[in-house]
Coordinates of C-alpha atoms and ligand atoms in Angstrom, one line a residue:
M1 CA 12.2 35.1 4.1
T2 CA 15.3 33.1 4.2
Q3 CA 14.9 29.4 4.8
T4 CA 17.3 27.4 7.0
L5 CA 18.8 24.4 5.5
T6 CA 16.7 22.2 7.6
E7 CA 13.5 23.8 6.4
L8 CA 14.6 23.4 2.8
D9 CA 15.6 19.7 3.5
R10 CA 12.2 19.0 5.0
R11 CA 10.4 20.7 2.0
F12 CA 12.3 18.7 -0.6
M13 CA 11.9 15.5 1.4
A14 CA 8.2 16.1 1.7
A15 CA 8.1 16.4 -2.1
C16 CA 10.2 13.3 -2.5
I17 CA 7.9 11.3 -0.2
R18 CA 4.8 12.4 -2.2
Y19 CA 6.6 11.4 -5.4
S20 CA 7.5 8.0 -4.0
R21 CA 3.7 7.1 -3.7
R22 CA 3.6 7.0 -7.5
H23 CA 4.4 3.3 -7.8
L24 CA 2.9 2.1 -4.5
G25 CA 1.4 -1.4 -5.0
R26 CA 3.4 -1.9 -8.2
T27 CA 6.9 -2.7 -7.2
G28 CA 6.5 -6.3 -6.1
T29 CA 8.7 -7.2 -3.1
N30 CA 10.6 -4.0 -3.4
P31 CA 9.4 -0.8 -1.7
S32 CA 8.3 2.2 -3.8
V33 CA 11.2 4.6 -3.1
G34 CA 11.6 8.2 -4.2
T35 CA 14.7 10.1 -5.1
L36 CA 15.1 13.8 -6.0
I37 CA 18.4 15.3 -7.0
V38 CA 18.6 19.0 -6.1
A39 CA 21.3 21.4 -7.4
D40 CA 22.0 25.0 -6.7
E41 CA 23.6 26.4 -9.8
G42 CA 23.5 30.0 -8.7
N43 CA 19.8 30.7 -8.7
G44 CA 18.7 28.7 -5.7
P45 CA 18.0 25.0 -5.4
V46 CA 16.2 23.3 -8.3
I47 CA 15.2 19.7 -8.9
V48 CA 17.5 18.3 -11.7
G49 CA 16.6 14.6 -11.5
R50 CA 13.7 12.5 -10.2
G51 CA 13.3 8.8 -9.7
V52 CA 10.8 6.4 -8.3
T53 CA 11.4 2.6 -8.1
A54 CA 10.3 1.2 -11.5
L55 CA 7.3 -1.0 -12.0
G56 CA 8.2 -4.5 -10.8
G57 CA 10.9 -3.1 -8.4
R58 CA 13.9 -2.5 -10.8
P59 CA 15.6 -0.2 -11.6
H60 CA 15.8 1.4 -8.2
A61 CA 14.9 5.1 -7.8
E62 CA 18.5 6.5 -7.5
P63 CA 19.9 5.5 -10.9
I64 CA 16.8 6.8 -12.6
A65 CA 17.2 10.2 -10.9
L66 CA 20.9 10.2 -11.5
A67 CA 20.4 9.5 -15.2
E68 CA 18.1 12.4 -15.6
A69 CA 20.5 14.7 -13.7
G70 CA 23.5 13.7 -15.6
E71 CA 26.5 16.0 -15.0
R72 CA 24.3 18.3 -12.9
A73 CA 24.4 15.6 -10.1
R74 CA 28.0 16.7 -9.4
G75 CA 28.0 18.6 -6.1
A76 CA 24.2 18.2 -5.7
T77 CA 22.1 17.0 -2.8
A78 CA 20.1 13.7 -3.2
Y79 CA 16.9 13.2 -1.2
V80 CA 16.0 9.6 -0.7
T81 CA 13.0 8.2 1.2
L82 CA 14.9 5.0 2.0
E83 CA 18.6 4.4 2.8
P84 CA 20.3 3.7 -0.6
C85 CA 21.0 0.0 -1.1
A86 CA 24.5 -1.5 -0.5
H87 CA 24.1 -4.9 -2.2
H88 CA 24.8 -6.1 -5.7
G89 CA 21.6 -7.1 -7.4
R90 CA 21.0 -6.9 -11.1
T91 CA 22.7 -3.5 -10.9
P92 CA 25.5 -2.2 -8.6
P93 CA 24.5 -0.7 -5.3
C94 CA 22.7 2.7 -5.3
A95 CA 25.1 4.0 -2.6
N96 CA 28.0 3.5 -5.0
A97 CA 26.1 5.1 -7.9
L98 CA 25.6 8.2 -5.8
V99 CA 29.3 8.4 -4.9
A100 CA 30.3 7.8 -8.5
A101 CA 28.0 10.6 -9.7
G102 CA 29.7 13.1 -7.4
I103 CA 26.7 13.7 -5.1
A104 CA 27.9 16.0 -2.2
R105 CA 25.1 15.4 0.3
V106 CA 22.5 12.7 0.9
V107 CA 19.4 13.5 2.9
A108 CA 17.6 10.3 3.8
A109 CA 14.3 9.5 5.6
A110 CA 13.9 5.9 6.7
T111 CA 16.6 3.3 7.4
D112 CA 16.4 0.0 5.4
P113 CA 15.7 -3.0 7.6
D114 CA 17.0 -5.3 4.8
A115 CA 20.0 -7.0 6.4
R116 CA 22.0 -6.6 3.2
V117 CA 21.6 -2.8 3.4
S118 CA 20.8 -1.6 7.0
G119 CA 23.5 0.9 8.0
R120 CA 25.8 -0.2 5.2
G121 CA 24.3 2.1 2.6
Y122 CA 25.2 5.1 4.8
E123 CA 28.7 3.7 5.4
I124 CA 29.4 3.5 1.7
L125 CA 28.2 7.1 1.2
R126 CA 30.3 8.4 4.1
A127 CA 33.4 6.4 3.0
G128 CA 32.9 8.0 -0.5
G129 CA 33.1 11.5 1.1
I130 CA 29.4 12.3 1.0
E131 CA 27.7 14.2 3.9
V132 CA 24.8 12.0 5.2
V133 CA 21.8 13.5 6.9
P134 CA 19.5 10.6 7.9
G135 CA 16.1 10.5 9.6
V136 CA 14.5 13.6 7.9
L137 CA 10.7 13.1 7.9
A138 CA 11.4 9.4 8.8
N139 CA 7.8 8.8 10.1
E140 CA 6.2 10.3 7.0
A141 CA 8.4 8.1 4.8
R142 CA 7.7 5.1 6.9
S143 CA 4.0 5.5 6.4
V144 CA 4.5 5.2 2.6
L145 CA 6.9 2.3 3.1
S146 CA 4.8 0.7 5.7
S147 CA 3.8 -2.5 3.8
Y148 CA 7.5 -3.2 3.0
L149 CA 8.4 -2.5 6.6
T150 CA 5.6 -4.7 8.0
R151 CA 6.5 -7.5 5.6
S152 CA 10.2 -7.3 6.6
S153 CA 9.5 -7.4 10.3
T154 CA 6.5 -9.8 10.5
K155 CA 6.9 -11.9 7.3
R156 CA 3.2 -11.3 6.5
A157 CA 1.3 -8.9 4.3
E158 CA 0.1 -5.6 5.8
V159 CA -3.6 -5.3 6.2
T160 CA -5.7 -2.1 5.7
L161 CA -9.5 -2.4 6.5
K162 CA -11.8 -0.2 4.6
L163 CA -15.3 0.5 5.9
A164 CA -18.0 2.9 4.8
V165 CA -20.5 3.6 7.6
S166 CA -23.9 5.3 7.3
A167 CA -25.2 8.0 9.7
D168 CA -27.1 5.2 11.5
G169 CA -24.0 3.0 11.9
M170 CA -24.8 0.6 9.0
I171 CA -22.6 -0.7 6.1
G172 CA -25.4 -2.0 3.9
R173 CA -28.9 -3.4 3.7
A174 CA -29.7 -7.1 3.9
A175 CA -30.4 -8.8 0.6
A176 CA -30.2 -5.5 -1.3
G177 CA -26.9 -5.9 -3.1
Q178 CA -24.6 -2.9 -3.3
V179 CA -26.2 0.0 -1.4
P180 CA -24.4 3.4 -2.0
I181 CA -23.2 4.9 1.3
T182 CA -20.5 7.3 0.3
G183 CA -20.5 9.7 -2.7
D184 CA -18.4 10.0 -5.9
V185 CA -15.4 11.8 -4.3
A186 CA -15.0 9.2 -1.6
R187 CA -15.5 6.5 -4.1
A188 CA -12.7 7.9 -6.3
Q189 CA -10.5 8.0 -3.2
S190 CA -11.1 4.4 -2.4
H191 CA -10.3 3.5 -6.0
I192 CA -6.9 5.3 -5.5
L193 CA -6.4 3.2 -2.4
R194 CA -7.2 0.1 -4.5
A195 CA -4.5 1.1 -6.9
E196 CA -1.9 1.7 -4.1
H197 CA -2.3 -1.9 -2.7
D198 CA -0.8 -5.1 -3.9
A199 CA -4.2 -7.0 -3.4
I200 CA -7.8 -6.3 -2.6
L201 CA -9.6 -8.9 -0.5
V202 CA -13.3 -9.7 0.2
G203 CA -15.2 -12.6 1.8
I204 CA -17.4 -14.9 -0.3
G205 CA -20.5 -13.4 1.3
T206 CA -19.8 -10.0 -0.1
A207 CA -18.8 -11.5 -3.4
L208 CA -22.1 -13.3 -3.7
E209 CA -24.3 -10.5 -2.3
D210 CA -22.7 -7.5 -4.1
N211 CA -21.3 -9.1 -7.3
P212 CA -18.5 -6.5 -7.2
E213 CA -15.7 -6.1 -9.7
L214 CA -13.1 -4.6 -7.3
T215 CA -11.1 -3.0 -10.1
C216 CA -9.7 0.5 -10.1
R217 CA -11.9 2.4 -12.6
L218 CA -10.4 5.9 -12.5
P219 CA -9.6 7.4 -15.8
G220 CA -6.0 6.8 -16.6
L221 CA -5.5 4.3 -13.8
E222 CA -7.4 1.4 -15.2
Q223 CA -4.1 -0.5 -15.6
R224 CA -3.5 -0.2 -11.9
S225 CA -6.0 -2.7 -10.6
P226 CA -4.3 -5.2 -8.3
M227 CA -5.0 -8.8 -7.7
R228 CA -8.5 -9.5 -6.3
I229 CA -8.7 -12.2 -3.6
V230 CA -11.9 -13.9 -2.4
L231 CA -11.9 -15.7 1.0
D232 CA -13.9 -18.6 -0.4
R233 CA -13.4 -21.7 1.8
K234 CA -15.5 -24.0 -0.4
A235 CA -14.9 -22.3 -3.8
R236 CA -18.5 -21.1 -4.2
L237 CA -17.7 -18.1 -6.4
P238 CA -19.8 -18.5 -9.6
V239 CA -17.9 -18.5 -12.9
G240 CA -20.4 -16.0 -14.2
S241 CA -19.6 -13.5 -11.4
R242 CA -18.1 -10.1 -12.4
L243 CA -14.9 -11.0 -10.5
V244 CA -14.4 -14.0 -12.8
R245 CA -15.6 -12.2 -16.0
S246 CA -13.0 -9.4 -15.4
I247 CA -10.0 -11.6 -15.0
A248 CA -8.5 -10.2 -18.2
E249 CA -8.4 -6.8 -16.5
A250 CA -7.0 -7.9 -13.1
P251 CA -5.9 -11.2 -11.7
L252 CA -8.2 -13.1 -9.4
A253 CA -7.2 -15.5 -6.6
I254 CA -9.5 -17.9 -4.6
A255 CA -8.3 -18.6 -1.1
T256 CA -9.9 -22.0 -0.5
V257 CA -9.4 -25.0 1.8
E258 CA -10.6 -27.3 -1.0
P259 CA -8.4 -26.6 -4.0
E260 CA -8.9 -30.1 -5.4
S261 CA -12.7 -29.7 -5.4
E262 CA -14.6 -29.7 -8.8
A263 CA -15.8 -26.1 -8.1
A264 CA -12.2 -24.9 -7.4
Q265 CA -10.9 -26.6 -10.6
V266 CA -13.6 -24.9 -12.7
L267 CA -12.5 -21.5 -11.3
E268 CA -8.9 -22.4 -12.0
G269 CA -9.9 -23.3 -15.5
A270 CA -11.6 -19.9 -15.9
G271 CA -8.2 -18.3 -15.1
A272 CA -8.4 -17.8 -11.3
R273 CA -5.4 -18.7 -9.2
L274 CA -6.0 -21.0 -6.3
I275 CA -4.4 -20.4 -3.0
A276 CA -4.5 -23.5 -0.8
C277 CA -5.4 -22.4 2.7
E278 CA -5.6 -24.0 6.2
E279 CA -8.9 -24.0 8.0
H280 CA -9.4 -22.5 11.5
D281 CA -12.8 -22.7 13.3
G282 CA -14.6 -23.3 10.0
R283 CA -12.9 -20.4 8.3
V284 CA -9.9 -19.7 6.2
A285 CA -6.9 -19.3 8.6
L286 CA -5.9 -15.6 8.2
P287 CA -2.4 -15.4 9.7
E288 CA -1.2 -18.2 7.5
L289 CA -2.9 -16.7 4.4
L290 CA -1.1 -13.4 5.0
E291 CA 2.2 -15.2 5.3
D292 CA 1.5 -17.0 2.1
L293 CA 0.7 -13.7 0.4
A294 CA 3.9 -12.2 1.6
A295 CA 5.8 -15.2 0.2
L296 CA 4.0 -14.6 -3.1
G297 CA 5.5 -11.1 -3.1
L298 CA 2.2 -9.3 -2.1
S299 CA 3.0 -6.9 0.7
S300 CA -0.3 -5.0 1.2
V301 CA -3.9 -6.2 1.3
F302 CA -6.9 -3.8 1.1
V303 CA -9.8 -5.5 2.8
E304 CA -13.1 -4.3 1.5
G305 CA -15.7 -6.5 3.2
G306 CA -17.9 -7.7 4.5
A307 CA -18.6 -7.1 8.2
A308 CA -17.6 -10.6 9.4
V309 CA -14.4 -10.6 7.5
A310 CA -13.4 -7.1 8.8
K311 CA -14.2 -8.3 12.3
S312 CA -12.1 -11.4 12.0
F313 CA -9.1 -9.4 10.9
L314 CA -9.6 -6.9 13.8
D315 CA -10.2 -9.6 16.4
E316 CA -7.2 -11.6 15.4
G317 CA -5.0 -8.5 15.7
L318 CA -4.2 -8.5 12.0
A319 CA -5.6 -5.0 11.0
D320 CA -2.6 -2.7 10.7
R321 CA -4.6 0.3 9.3
I322 CA -8.3 1.3 9.2
V323 CA -9.8 3.6 6.7
L324 CA -13.2 4.6 7.8
F325 CA -15.6 6.6 5.6
E326 CA -18.6 8.2 7.3
S327 CA -21.6 9.5 5.4
D328 CA -24.9 11.2 6.2
V329 CA -26.9 8.6 4.3
V330 CA -29.5 6.8 6.5
I331 CA -30.0 3.1 5.8
G332 CA -32.9 2.4 8.2
A333 CA -34.8 -0.9 8.0
N334 CA -32.9 -4.1 7.4
G335 CA -29.5 -2.4 7.9
I336 CA -26.4 -4.5 8.3
A337 CA -24.6 -3.1 11.4
A338 CA -21.0 -2.0 11.0
P339 CA -18.6 -4.4 12.8
F340 CA -17.1 -1.3 14.5
T341 CA -17.5 2.5 14.3
R342 CA -15.2 5.3 15.3
A343 CA -16.8 5.1 18.8
T344 CA -16.2 1.4 19.2
L345 CA -12.7 1.1 17.7
P346 CA -10.3 -0.7 20.1
A347 CA -8.0 1.7 22.1
E348 CA -4.9 0.4 20.4
Y349 CA -5.8 2.4 17.3
E350 CA -4.6 5.9 17.1
P351 CA -5.7 8.6 14.6
G352 CA -3.5 8.9 11.5
G353 CA -5.3 11.7 9.6
E354 CA -8.8 12.8 8.5
W355 CA -10.2 14.3 5.4
V356 CA -13.5 15.6 3.9
F357 CA -14.4 14.1 0.6
G358 CA -17.5 15.7 -0.9
A359 CA -20.3 15.2 1.6
D360 CA -18.3 12.4 3.4
R361 CA -15.6 12.2 6.0
C362 CA -12.6 9.9 6.0
Y363 CA -10.6 8.9 9.1
V364 CA -7.5 6.8 9.1
F365 CA -6.4 4.9 12.2
K366 CA -3.1 3.0 12.7
R367 CA -2.4 0.3 15.2
R368 CA 0.1 1.6 17.8
G369 CA 3.4 0.1 16.9
Ligands
AOF401 C1 17.2 1.4 -3.2 N1 16.4 2.1 -4.0 O1 14.5 2.4 -5.2 C2 14.6 0.5 -3.7 C3 15.5 -0.2 -2.8 O2 16.0 -7.3 -5.3 P1 16.7 -6.1 -5.4 O3 18.2 -6.3 -5.8 O4 16.0 -5.0 -6.2 O5 16.8 -5.5 -3.9 C4 15.7 -5.3 -3.2 C5 16.1 -4.5 -2.0 O6 16.5 -3.2 -2.4 C6 14.9 -4.2 -1.0 O7 14.8 -5.2 -0.1 C7 15.4 -2.9 -0.4 O8 16.3 -3.2 0.6 C8 16.0 -2.2 -1.5 N2 15.1 -1.3 -2.2 N3 16.7 0.4 -2.6 O9 18.4 1.8 -3.0 C9 15.1 1.7 -4.4 N4 13.4 0.1 -4.1
ZN402 ZN1 19.3 0.5 -4.9

């Protein structure tokens, strides 16, 4: 079967978007962008260079891919998940690098909202004689770039709520610590989600009740645990908690309204970072906290509990994405009711995919933009 150019472009762009996920949660204020250089040297198109934005955000994806392709970039097509940059940072603009390397075509997915780049990246390419095909699989790319895009447009970190709900609509059992609801495969998936976020957040209730570690414990991904944040108005987290004891493995931040208190100072002394917060209705003010996190360079927050915290984010219109795991486990007596289920989710959320993980189901919802 012969493939049209568009089909081929979509295929390589899909591969490029998958590849771009590799450094999600690890590129600071920069988005995790993917680049594939594809050349047809007589035997059909092959990938001759790959790049994903480096850890910390620099170098960008394009120069990495161009370096691998070398001379084979001449006359080749470059697939990029985001419009190549047009500004001088620590290195020259990626758009100029693509021109200098002799790239013939650039197929791009999402446009960059960064005022220094938006539209100008494409202009540089066209002025350099490159054919530009923008907007290929733009929605798919935007979903990987979503935290960067949210942070650019709202100046706050993007929020994903994760919830695991039992067959009887519960998320746990009162005074029973951690109660397994989903199985191993779903657990592994949620650890991947941890690794892909800039921060994981729980309320102090969950921290005290479950004594969680909130690290990514998948083989080979242990280094990818992001910062853990506890909403802890009065800095009640014990220094003997697993969260504090694992500070060497992943940073810990305490979002408190009493950073000067003795308890907060003890936590700081143990290596935790204090984030001074405003109070609203007896709770840590969430919109301001999310703005502060964005200012600290954290673009995405994975909220893992508990019920009250999840409900606050939802009620305040701050939950951008919801990841809902459903299991067949029955909790029964003393169950803690889920703050919402698939049936009670507000209408503004639309389905964004569903999967089966072992015996469990996983549903993603996105707030309609
Ligand atoms: C690209 N390729 O891989 C990424 C881009 O602070 P700087 O100089 O690194 O610039 C950050 C901006 O670069 C960021 O806001 C976004 O516009 C762009 N990110 N661009 O060409 C990449 N990560
Ligand atoms: Zn660049």
